[in-house]
Short mmCIF file of C-alpha atoms in Angstrom, two decimals:
data_model
loop_
_atom_site.label_atom_id
_atom_site.label_comp_id
_atom_site.label_asym_id
_atom_site.label_seq_id
_atom_site.Cartn_x
_atom_site.Cartn_y
_atom_site.Cartn_z
CA UNK Y 27 0.00 0.00 0.00
CA UNK Y 28 1.39 3.42 -0.98
CA UNK Y 29 1.99 6.25 1.46
CA UNK Y 30 -0.87 8.30 -0.03
CA UNK Y 31 -3.27 5.42 0.43
CA UNK Y 32 -2.17 5.04 4.06
CA UNK Y 33 -2.76 8.77 4.65
CA UNK Y 34 -6.24 8.59 3.13
CA UNK Y 35 -7.28 5.64 5.27
CA UNK Y 36 -5.74 7.25 8.37
CA UNK Y 37 -7.77 10.41 7.70
CA UNK Y 38 -10.94 8.34 7.43
CA UNK Y 39 -10.19 6.64 10.75
CA UNK Y 40 -9.46 10.02 12.44
CA UNK Y 41 -12.69 11.50 11.05
CA UNK Y 42 -14.74 8.64 12.48
CA UNK Y 43 -13.08 9.16 15.86
CA UNK Y 44 -13.83 12.90 15.74
CA UNK Y 45 -17.51 12.20 15.01
CA UNK Y 46 -17.73 9.66 17.83
CA UNK Y 47 -15.98 11.96 20.32
CA UNK Y 48 -18.16 14.93 19.29
CA UNK Y 49 -21.36 12.93 19.70
CA UNK Y 50 -20.19 11.60 23.07
CA UNK Y 51 -19.38 15.14 24.30
CA UNK Y 52 -22.70 16.42 23.00
CA UNK Y 53 -24.67 13.68 24.76
CA UNK Y 54 -22.70 14.14 27.98
CA UNK Y 55 -23.11 17.97 27.79
CA UNK Y 56 -19.56 18.45 29.08
CA UNK Y 57 -18.81 21.78 27.41
CA UNK Y 58 -22.30 23.20 28.00
CA UNK Y 59 -21.97 22.31 31.67
CA UNK Y 60 -18.47 23.83 31.72
CA UNK Y 61 -19.60 27.18 30.33
CA UNK Y 62 -22.73 27.22 32.53
CA UNK Y 63 -20.68 26.59 35.67
CA UNK Y 64 -18.16 29.26 34.65
CA UNK Y 65 -20.88 31.88 34.10
CA UNK Y 66 -22.62 30.98 37.35
CA UNK Y 67 -19.31 31.44 39.15
CA UNK Y 68 -18.55 34.79 37.49
CA UNK Y 69 -22.02 36.33 37.83
CA UNK Y 70 -22.02 36.86 41.59
CA UNK Y 71 -21.93 39.93 43.83
CA UNK Y 72 -18.47 39.14 45.16
CA UNK Y 73 -15.16 40.98 45.04
CA UNK Y 74 -13.31 40.20 41.83
CA UNK Y 75 -16.31 38.81 39.91
CA UNK Y 76 -16.97 40.00 36.36
CA UNK Y 77 -20.12 41.91 37.32
CA UNK Y 78 -19.35 43.32 40.76
CA UNK Y 79 -17.66 46.50 39.51
CA UNK Y 80 -20.45 47.40 37.11
CA UNK Y 81 -23.04 46.61 39.80
CA UNK Y 82 -21.35 49.06 42.21
CA UNK Y 83 -20.95 51.79 39.60
CA UNK Y 84 -23.11 51.15 36.51
CA UNK Y 85 -21.43 52.58 33.36
CA UNK Y 86 -24.52 52.91 31.10
CA UNK Y 87 -26.12 56.35 31.46
CA UNK Y 88 -29.57 56.41 33.10
CA UNK Y 89 -31.99 59.16 32.06
CA UNK Y 90 -35.09 60.31 33.89
CA UNK Y 91 -37.71 62.06 31.77
CA UNK Y 92 -40.56 64.02 33.38
CA UNK Y 93 -43.78 64.69 31.44
CA UNK Y 94 -46.36 67.03 33.02
CA UNK Y 95 -50.10 67.21 32.44
CA UNK Y 96 -50.99 70.90 32.16
CA UNK Y 97 -54.65 71.65 33.03
CA UNK Y 98 -56.20 74.09 30.54
CA UNK Y 99 -59.73 74.41 32.03
CA UNK Y 100 -59.44 74.34 35.85
CA UNK Y 101 -62.47 76.62 36.47
CA UNK Y 102 -64.73 74.63 34.12
CA UNK Y 103 -63.67 71.38 35.82
CA UNK Y 104 -64.57 72.75 39.25
CA UNK Y 105 -67.93 73.71 37.78
CA UNK Y 106 -68.56 70.11 36.66
CA UNK Y 107 -66.97 69.91 33.18
CA UNK Y 108 -64.55 67.19 32.03
CA UNK Y 109 -60.94 68.27 32.73
CA UNK Y 110 -58.71 68.92 29.73
CA UNK Y 111 -54.94 68.45 29.83
CA UNK Y 112 -52.03 69.00 27.47
CA UNK Y 113 -48.72 67.21 27.46
CA UNK Y 114 -45.54 69.06 28.51
CA UNK Y 115 -42.09 67.53 28.28
CA UNK Y 116 -39.85 65.76 28.40
CA UNK Y 117 -37.67 67.50 30.96
CA UNK Y 118 -34.69 65.16 31.02
CA UNK Y 119 -32.14 64.60 33.78
CA UNK Y 120 -29.06 62.39 33.75
CA UNK Y 121 -29.24 60.10 36.75
CA UNK Y 122 -26.10 59.03 38.60
CA UNK Y 123 -26.61 56.09 40.94
CA UNK Y 124 -23.38 54.48 42.21
CA UNK Y 125 -23.73 52.16 45.20
CA UNK Y 126 -22.53 53.49 48.56
CA UNK Y 127 -21.67 51.86 51.91
CA UNK Y 128 -21.18 48.49 50.19
CA UNK Y 129 -20.59 45.94 52.96
CA UNK Y 130 -20.47 42.14 52.90
CA UNK Y 131 -22.45 40.47 55.70
CA UNK Y 132 -23.18 36.95 56.95
CA UNK Y 133 -19.88 35.43 55.84
CA UNK Y 134 -20.06 37.10 52.45
CA UNK Y 135 -23.32 35.44 51.40
CA UNK Y 136 -25.08 38.83 51.41
CA UNK Y 137 -24.09 42.39 50.59
CA UNK Y 138 -25.71 45.59 51.86
CA UNK Y 139 -25.69 48.88 50.01
CA UNK Y 140 -27.31 52.27 49.57
CA UNK Y 141 -28.11 53.71 46.14
CA UNK Y 142 -28.06 57.51 46.33
CA UNK Y 143 -29.38 59.16 43.16
CA UNK Y 144 -28.16 62.47 41.76
CA UNK Y 145 -30.00 64.25 38.95
CA UNK Y 146 -28.37 66.65 36.47
CA UNK Y 147 -30.50 68.50 33.91
CA UNK Y 148 -29.77 67.73 30.23
CA UNK Y 149 -31.06 70.71 28.16
CA UNK Y 150 -30.36 69.17 24.74
CA UNK Y 151 -32.68 66.24 25.56
CA UNK Y 152 -35.46 68.45 26.97
CA UNK Y 153 -38.46 70.23 25.49
CA UNK Y 154 -37.92 73.48 27.40
CA UNK Y 155 -36.37 75.29 30.34
CA UNK Y 156 -37.72 73.98 33.69
CA UNK Y 157 -36.94 77.33 35.34
CA UNK Y 158 -39.20 79.16 32.86
CA UNK Y 159 -41.95 76.76 31.74
CA UNK Y 160 -45.04 76.90 33.97
CA UNK Y 161 -47.57 74.14 34.65
CA UNK Y 162 -51.09 74.41 36.01
CA UNK Y 163 -51.91 71.36 38.08
CA UNK Y 164 -53.75 70.15 41.16
CA UNK Y 165 -52.85 71.95 44.39
CA UNK Y 166 -51.46 68.81 46.00
CA UNK Y 167 -50.59 70.38 49.40
CA UNK Y 168 -54.18 71.65 49.78
CA UNK Y 169 -55.68 68.30 48.73
CA UNK Y 170 -53.34 66.45 51.12
CA UNK Y 171 -54.37 68.71 54.04
CA UNK Y 172 -58.07 68.29 53.31
CA UNK Y 173 -57.71 64.54 52.90
CA UNK Y 174 -55.86 64.35 56.22
CA UNK Y 175 -58.78 66.07 57.93
CA UNK Y 176 -61.63 64.23 56.17
CA UNK Y 177 -62.48 62.20 59.30
CA UNK Y 178 -62.09 65.16 61.70
CA UNK Y 179 -65.00 66.91 63.36
CA UNK Y 180 -66.84 69.92 61.98
CA UNK Y 181 -65.18 72.11 64.62
CA UNK Y 182 -61.72 71.19 63.30
CA UNK Y 183 -62.46 71.39 59.57
CA UNK Y 184 -64.40 74.66 59.56
CA UNK Y 185 -61.64 76.96 60.88
CA UNK Y 186 -59.10 75.29 58.55
CA UNK Y 187 -61.43 75.78 55.59
CA UNK Y 188 -61.90 79.46 56.53
CA UNK Y 189 -58.15 79.90 56.94
CA UNK Y 190 -57.46 78.31 53.52
CA UNK Y 191 -60.00 80.66 51.95
CA UNK Y 192 -58.44 83.71 53.66
CA UNK Y 193 -55.00 83.05 52.17
CA UNK Y 194 -56.42 82.37 48.70
CA UNK Y 195 -55.92 78.61 48.57
CA UNK Y 196 -57.56 77.06 45.47
CA UNK Y 197 -57.84 73.55 44.02
CA UNK Y 198 -55.29 74.30 41.30
CA UNK Y 199 -51.91 76.01 41.32
CA UNK Y 200 -49.42 77.25 38.73
CA UNK Y 201 -45.66 76.87 39.20
CA UNK Y 202 -42.56 76.35 37.13
CA UNK Y 203 -41.43 72.82 36.31
CA UNK Y 204 -38.38 73.35 38.50
CA UNK Y 205 -40.53 74.34 41.49
CA UNK Y 206 -42.95 71.46 41.05
CA UNK Y 207 -40.10 68.96 40.85
CA UNK Y 208 -37.55 70.14 43.37
CA UNK Y 209 -39.65 72.20 45.75
CA UNK Y 210 -41.15 75.57 46.60
CA UNK Y 211 -42.35 77.22 49.81
CA UNK Y 212 -46.09 76.65 49.97
CA UNK Y 213 -48.10 79.33 51.84
CA UNK Y 214 -50.56 76.86 53.38
CA UNK Y 215 -47.83 74.49 54.59
CA UNK Y 216 -45.82 77.43 55.90
CA UNK Y 217 -48.72 78.54 58.12
CA UNK Y 218 -49.39 74.98 59.30
CA UNK Y 219 -45.71 74.37 60.11
CA UNK Y 220 -45.90 77.15 62.70
CA UNK Y 221 -48.66 75.20 64.47
CA UNK Y 222 -47.17 71.74 63.80
CA UNK Y 223 -43.37 71.94 63.38
CA UNK Y 224 -43.28 68.41 61.90
CA UNK Y 225 -45.06 69.76 58.78
CA UNK Y 226 -42.54 70.61 56.04
CA UNK Y 227 -43.30 74.07 54.63
CA UNK Y 228 -41.82 73.08 51.25
CA UNK Y 229 -43.50 70.91 48.63
CA UNK Y 230 -42.09 69.24 45.52
CA UNK Y 231 -42.71 65.98 43.69
CA UNK Y 232 -38.99 65.20 43.96
CA UNK Y 233 -38.36 67.22 47.13
CA UNK Y 234 -35.16 66.11 48.92
CA UNK Y 235 -34.65 63.28 46.42
CA UNK Y 236 -31.64 64.75 44.64
CA UNK Y 237 -28.71 63.06 46.35
CA UNK Y 238 -30.87 60.88 48.58
CA UNK Y 239 -31.57 57.13 48.60
CA UNK Y 240 -34.52 54.79 49.20
CA UNK Y 241 -32.97 53.11 52.26
CA UNK Y 242 -30.59 50.23 52.80
CA UNK Y 243 -31.01 47.09 50.73
CA UNK Y 244 -29.39 43.75 51.56
CA UNK Y 245 -28.89 41.52 48.53
CA UNK Y 246 -28.02 37.85 48.14
CA UNK Y 247 -24.71 37.45 46.32
CA UNK Y 248 -25.70 34.37 44.32
CA UNK Y 249 -22.71 32.32 45.49
CA UNK Y 250 -24.88 29.63 47.06
CA UNK Y 251 -27.34 29.51 44.15
CA UNK Y 252 -27.17 31.39 40.86
CA UNK Y 253 -30.97 31.80 41.02
CA UNK Y 254 -30.52 34.07 44.07
CA UNK Y 255 -28.11 36.48 42.35
CA UNK Y 256 -29.16 40.05 43.20
CA UNK Y 257 -32.31 39.02 45.04
CA UNK Y 258 -33.35 41.38 47.85
CA UNK Y 259 -33.13 39.86 51.32
CA UNK Y 260 -34.23 42.91 53.33
CA UNK Y 261 -35.21 46.55 52.75
CA UNK Y 262 -34.69 49.01 55.60
CA UNK Y 263 -34.02 46.01 57.80
CA UNK Y 264 -37.36 44.38 56.99
CA UNK Y 265 -38.12 41.13 55.21
CA UNK Y 266 -41.79 42.06 55.11
CA UNK Y 267 -43.47 45.45 54.76
CA UNK Y 268 -46.35 46.63 56.93
CA UNK Y 269 -48.16 48.98 54.51
CA UNK Y 270 -50.69 46.57 53.05
CA UNK Y 271 -53.49 44.32 54.23
CA UNK Y 272 -52.01 40.84 53.61
CA UNK Y 273 -48.65 39.13 54.00
CA UNK Y 274 -48.63 38.37 50.29
CA UNK Y 275 -48.99 42.06 49.42
CA UNK Y 276 -46.28 43.01 51.92
CA UNK Y 277 -43.69 40.58 50.53
CA UNK Y 278 -40.41 41.96 49.18
CA UNK Y 279 -39.88 39.77 46.13
CA UNK Y 280 -37.16 39.51 43.52
CA UNK Y 281 -34.45 42.03 42.69
CA UNK Y 282 -34.41 45.83 42.47
CA UNK Y 283 -34.52 45.62 38.66
CA UNK Y 284 -30.79 46.13 38.09
CA UNK Y 285 -29.63 42.50 38.32
CA UNK Y 286 -31.07 39.16 37.21
CA UNK Y 287 -29.76 35.62 37.31
CA UNK Y 288 -28.23 34.04 34.18
CA UNK Y 289 -29.92 31.46 31.95
CA UNK Y 290 -33.34 33.09 31.84
CA UNK Y 291 -36.23 31.27 30.21
CA UNK Y 292 -39.32 32.49 28.42
CA UNK Y 293 -41.56 30.67 30.88
CA UNK Y 294 -40.35 32.18 34.15
CA UNK Y 295 -41.84 35.06 36.11
CA UNK Y 296 -39.44 37.86 37.06
CA UNK Y 297 -40.21 39.51 40.40
CA UNK Y 298 -39.10 43.11 40.94
CA UNK Y 299 -39.44 45.22 44.08
CA UNK Y 300 -39.82 48.95 43.56
CA UNK Y 301 -39.59 51.33 46.51
CA UNK Y 302 -41.48 54.02 44.55
CA UNK Y 303 -44.59 51.81 44.54
CA UNK Y 304 -43.93 50.38 48.00
CA UNK Y 305 -44.62 46.93 46.58
CA UNK Y 306 -43.34 44.09 44.41
CA UNK Y 307 -44.52 43.56 40.86
CA UNK Y 308 -43.74 40.86 38.33
CA UNK Y 309 -42.98 40.65 34.62
CA UNK Y 310 -43.57 38.00 31.97
CA UNK Y 311 -41.88 37.28 28.63
CA UNK Y 312 -43.35 39.28 25.75
CA UNK Y 313 -41.05 38.83 22.74
CA UNK Y 314 -37.47 38.45 21.51
CA UNK Y 315 -35.60 41.65 20.65
CA UNK Y 316 -32.06 42.70 19.75
CA UNK Y 317 -30.12 45.63 21.22
CA UNK Y 318 -26.80 46.65 19.63
CA UNK Y 319 -26.54 43.17 18.14
CA UNK Y 320 -27.15 41.47 21.51
CA UNK Y 321 -30.10 39.04 21.65
CA UNK Y 322 -32.54 39.74 24.47
CA UNK Y 323 -35.87 38.70 25.92
CA UNK Y 324 -38.37 41.46 26.64
CA UNK Y 325 -40.29 41.12 29.90
CA UNK Y 326 -43.25 43.36 30.73
CA UNK Y 327 -45.79 43.58 33.58
CA UNK Y 328 -49.11 42.01 32.54
CA UNK Y 329 -52.50 43.60 33.19
CA UNK Y 330 -52.97 41.46 36.31
CA UNK Y 331 -50.18 43.31 38.15
CA UNK Y 332 -52.33 46.42 38.69
CA UNK Y 333 -55.68 44.69 38.36
CA UNK Y 334 -58.34 45.47 40.94
CA UNK Y 335 -58.54 43.23 43.98
CA UNK Y 336 -62.05 42.38 42.77
CA UNK Y 337 -60.67 40.95 39.51
CA UNK Y 338 -57.39 39.55 40.84
CA UNK Y 339 -57.62 38.03 44.34
CA UNK Y 340 -53.81 38.31 44.71
CA UNK Y 341 -54.27 42.10 44.88
CA UNK Y 342 -56.89 42.12 47.64
CA UNK Y 343 -54.28 43.32 50.12
CA UNK Y 344 -53.79 46.54 48.13
CA UNK Y 345 -57.41 47.63 48.64
CA UNK Y 346 -57.30 50.38 51.28
CA UNK Y 347 -60.14 50.67 53.80
CA UNK Y 348 -61.68 47.60 52.11
CA UNK Y 349 -62.20 49.78 49.07
CA UNK Y 350 -60.81 48.46 45.76
CA UNK Y 351 -60.09 50.79 42.88
CA UNK Y 352 -60.65 49.52 39.34
CA UNK Y 353 -57.99 47.99 37.09
CA UNK Y 354 -54.78 49.82 36.35
CA UNK Y 355 -54.32 52.03 39.44
CA UNK Y 356 -52.83 51.64 42.91
CA UNK Y 357 -53.57 53.86 45.91
CA UNK Y 358 -50.24 54.39 47.71
CA UNK Y 359 -51.47 56.84 50.35
CA UNK Y 360 -50.27 54.44 53.08
CA UNK Y 361 -46.65 55.07 52.11
CA UNK Y 362 -47.06 58.73 51.13
CA UNK Y 363 -47.87 60.15 54.58
CA UNK Y 364 -51.60 59.91 53.89
CA UNK Y 365 -51.56 62.04 50.72
CA UNK Y 366 -54.14 60.66 48.23
CA UNK Y 367 -51.50 59.60 45.70
CA UNK Y 368 -52.51 57.00 43.11
CA UNK Y 369 -49.97 55.46 40.75
CA UNK Y 370 -50.58 53.91 37.35
CA UNK Y 371 -48.82 53.34 34.07
CA UNK Y 372 -48.68 56.48 31.83
CA UNK Y 373 -52.02 57.56 30.35
CA UNK Y 374 -53.60 54.73 32.39
CA UNK Y 375 -52.07 52.13 30.09
CA UNK Y 376 -53.45 48.65 31.01
CA UNK Y 377 -56.07 50.42 33.14
CA UNK Y 378 -59.85 50.62 33.10
CA UNK Y 379 -61.07 52.68 30.14
CA UNK Y 380 -63.14 54.90 32.46
CA UNK Y 381 -59.95 56.54 33.78
CA UNK Y 382 -58.91 57.49 30.25
CA UNK Y 383 -62.39 58.69 29.32
CA UNK Y 384 -62.60 60.91 32.42
CA UNK Y 385 -59.73 63.15 31.22
CA UNK Y 386 -59.64 64.85 27.83
CA UNK Y 387 -56.15 64.64 26.30
CA UNK Y 388 -55.13 61.10 27.32
CA UNK Y 389 -54.29 58.37 24.83
CA UNK Y 390 -52.51 55.22 26.05
CA UNK Y 391 -50.08 53.76 23.47
CA UNK Y 392 -48.47 50.43 24.26
CA UNK Y 393 -45.01 51.11 22.80
CA UNK Y 394 -44.76 54.57 24.39
CA UNK Y 395 -46.25 53.85 27.80
CA UNK Y 396 -45.33 50.27 28.70
CA UNK Y 397 -42.68 49.36 31.27
CA UNK Y 398 -40.23 46.75 30.04
CA UNK Y 399 -36.89 45.03 30.64
CA UNK Y 400 -34.74 43.70 27.78
CA UNK Y 401 -32.44 41.05 29.28
CA UNK Y 402 -29.80 38.92 27.63
CA UNK Y 403 -31.02 35.41 28.52
CA UNK Y 404 -27.56 33.83 28.79
CA UNK Y 405 -26.11 36.30 31.30
CA UNK Y 406 -29.24 38.00 32.69
CA UNK Y 407 -27.61 41.39 31.95
CA UNK Y 408 -30.12 44.23 31.27
CA UNK Y 409 -29.32 45.68 27.84
CA UNK Y 410 -32.23 48.11 27.76
CA UNK Y 411 -34.97 49.09 30.19
CA UNK Y 412 -37.77 51.61 30.59
CA UNK Y 413 -39.54 52.06 33.92
CA UNK Y 414 -42.60 54.21 33.32
CA UNK Y 415 -45.03 55.35 36.00
CA UNK Y 416 -47.66 58.03 36.40
CA UNK Y 417 -48.44 59.96 39.57
CA UNK Y 418 -52.09 60.87 40.02
CA UNK Y 419 -54.14 62.51 42.78
CA UNK Y 420 -57.52 61.22 43.88
CA UNK Y 421 -59.93 64.16 43.90
CA UNK Y 422 -63.09 63.53 45.87
CA UNK Y 423 -65.50 65.59 47.90
CA UNK Y 424 -64.44 66.28 51.49
CA UNK Y 425 -67.30 67.49 53.67
CA UNK Y 426 -66.53 70.79 55.32
CA UNK Y 427 -64.44 72.13 52.44
CA UNK Y 428 -66.65 73.99 49.92
CA UNK Y 429 -64.02 74.01 47.15
CA UNK Y 430 -64.46 70.22 46.81
CA UNK Y 431 -68.25 70.21 46.46
CA UNK Y 432 -68.21 69.38 42.71
CA UNK Y 433 -65.57 66.64 42.94
CA UNK Y 434 -66.68 63.07 42.28
CA UNK Y 435 -63.68 60.80 42.76
CA UNK Y 436 -61.64 61.72 39.67
CA UNK Y 437 -58.15 60.20 39.50
CA UNK Y 438 -56.33 63.22 38.15
CA UNK Y 439 -52.97 62.80 36.30
CA UNK Y 440 -50.14 65.05 37.47
CA UNK Y 441 -46.92 63.75 35.91
CA UNK Y 442 -45.46 60.64 34.37
CA UNK Y 443 -41.87 59.48 34.57
CA UNK Y 444 -39.75 57.51 32.15
CA UNK Y 445 -36.54 56.14 33.69
CA UNK Y 446 -34.57 54.54 30.87
CA UNK Y 447 -31.18 52.98 30.25
CA UNK Y 448 -29.47 51.34 27.27
CA UNK Y 449 -26.22 49.40 27.46
CA UNK Y 450 -23.22 51.55 26.48
CA UNK Y 451 -20.94 50.61 23.56
CA UNK Y 452 -18.00 49.49 25.71
CA UNK Y 453 -20.19 47.21 27.86
CA UNK Y 454 -21.91 45.90 24.72
CA UNK Y 455 -18.53 45.01 23.18
CA UNK Y 456 -17.49 43.11 26.33
CA UNK Y 457 -20.80 41.26 26.40
CA UNK Y 458 -20.45 40.41 22.70
CA UNK Y 459 -17.02 38.92 23.38
CA UNK Y 460 -18.28 36.91 26.35
CA UNK Y 461 -21.24 35.56 24.38
CA UNK Y 462 -18.98 34.65 21.43
CA UNK Y 463 -16.64 32.67 23.68
CA UNK Y 464 -19.59 31.00 25.38
CA UNK Y 465 -21.08 30.09 21.99
CA UNK Y 466 -17.82 28.63 20.68
CA UNK Y 467 -17.21 26.58 23.83
CA UNK Y 468 -20.82 25.38 24.01
CA UNK Y 469 -20.76 24.40 20.32
CA UNK Y 470 -17.33 22.70 20.44
CA UNK Y 471 -18.88 19.19 20.12
CA UNK Y 472 -20.72 20.32 16.97
CA UNK Y 473 -17.45 21.71 15.61
CA UNK Y 474 -15.78 18.32 16.18
CA UNK Y 475 -18.67 16.49 14.52
CA UNK Y 476 -18.67 18.88 11.55
CA UNK Y 477 -14.89 18.60 11.18
CA UNK Y 478 -15.13 14.80 11.36
CA UNK Y 479 -17.89 14.68 8.74
CA UNK Y 480 -15.95 16.96 6.37
CA UNK Y 481 -12.76 14.94 6.82
CA UNK Y 482 -14.65 11.67 6.30
CA UNK Y 483 -16.26 12.95 3.09
CA UNK Y 484 -12.87 14.09 1.77
CA UNK Y 485 -11.40 10.68 2.62
CA UNK Y 486 -14.21 8.87 0.77
CA UNK Y 487 -13.79 11.17 -2.21
CA UNK Y 488 -10.04 10.53 -2.35
CA UNK Y 489 -10.60 6.78 -2.07
CA UNK Y 490 -13.12 6.85 -4.92
CA UNK Y 491 -10.81 8.96 -7.09
CA UNK Y 492 -7.85 6.67 -6.44
CA UNK Y 493 -9.63 3.51 -7.66
CA UNK Y 494 -9.64 4.35 -11.43
CA UNK Y 495 -5.91 5.04 -11.20
CA UNK Y 496 -5.32 1.65 -9.56
CA UNK Y 497 -7.34 -0.07 -12.29
CA UNK Y 498 -5.39 1.82 -14.94
CA UNK Y 499 -2.07 0.78 -13.40
CA UNK Y 500 -3.23 -2.84 -13.17
CA UNK Y 501 -4.25 -2.77 -16.86
CA UNK Y 502 -0.86 -1.35 -17.81
CA UNK Y 503 0.90 -4.07 -15.84
CA UNK Y 504 -1.25 -6.75 -17.52
CA UNK Y 505 -0.46 -5.34 -20.98
CA UNK Y 506 3.24 -5.25 -20.26
CA UNK Y 507 3.11 -8.86 -19.04
CA UNK Y 508 1.27 -9.88 -22.22
CA UNK Y 509 3.83 -8.10 -24.41
CA UNK Y 510 6.70 -9.65 -22.55
CA UNK Y 511 5.11 -13.10 -22.83
CA UNK Y 512 4.49 -12.66 -26.59
CA UNK Y 513 8.08 -11.56 -27.22
CA UNK Y 514 9.32 -14.54 -25.20
CA UNK Y 515 7.25 -16.92 -27.36
CA UNK Y 516 8.54 -15.37 -30.57
CA UNK Y 517 12.09 -15.93 -29.46
#
């Protein structure tokens, strides 16, 4: 046998071995297990892990957009007409939120941290100047005071009502965007603070929130189980809140929305606790998307999350005073010092149609008003997110205060927020590299099988092509033997 023939048959044998080894590795799942274990070990909240640095100081820029609802017919509304609002915004602020006081506890299985937030105005991403643009909206301090006194006696409410009238307090007020967000000295609160020093004389939707935090969170590091990565263990030292009517409603579930475990599936429910709502919500898979070339699953809160306790028994605990609001809104007065604050998705998206119909100028649009998380399923890394919420005030008649006599329980929109983030280019490049390596390692058995199949096919082809040459050589040898035999006979 010639050397070339030996090489061909050796290649065929090697190719068969490659196919067998590849199939064996594929069945055993060795490389998939290897890459899974490596990712589970790297995606933990521990010093030196791949994600710990970006968790402490997130590099992607976070933007907070504020959209106001400007009331154009306040007098007509107080006379019984449907309120009419126009949209103002966005007024955009860059949000800086590095972790502070990061401390490992309980033998490093948990980590505590604060997340102070600082807001810096971004004029080029805004619709106007917040120091100049004025908004007419509900007089929230006045409504809060009246709501606080709704169960008081006639002898308490009457002098307060007369006092409010004497200083010109009305149901609506006009202030600049800057004042409404970051605070202004309210005349009613100023007078009340002299009687009750605990009353803050300043009011603002974001008063004292620039540079502040929502309290201490303790997170599970994920070392003991990758499914616990980033999950909240306690908030403000509590494992269970006390705001709501049932233990289920008071549970602090899931993460804070900035970290999720790797190897996500389309079937699982993602729990997220949000301090702004004083409750946990959950999200379900909606569709596959792609962000900067990175594959992601989009998760969104379903309608049931803010469904009425009458329609969703899981939400019974959120009904205050045994009084359930309809779908799409949540009364958070219990964690807003008694102020009649109601939260919803923007334009009452996923809410009862009656809330939209009650206000002229609202139009819920799914793509513009939904809250969503786009997560890479392999790593659990958020590649894009939008947290959207609307702050409303419940306006109802309070006996003893004449200015409320025409009110009938309207949930009045004040402002909606859009807190958004998209992965930055540098982080996207690193994630691309990690996913490429993970793909190559996970698919190594397929590469071996493919290489073996190609090599085997080449070997077969070479063997087939070599056979005609062998036959031709044999024929030549036979002819030469015949000629030699003939010549021998002739001699």
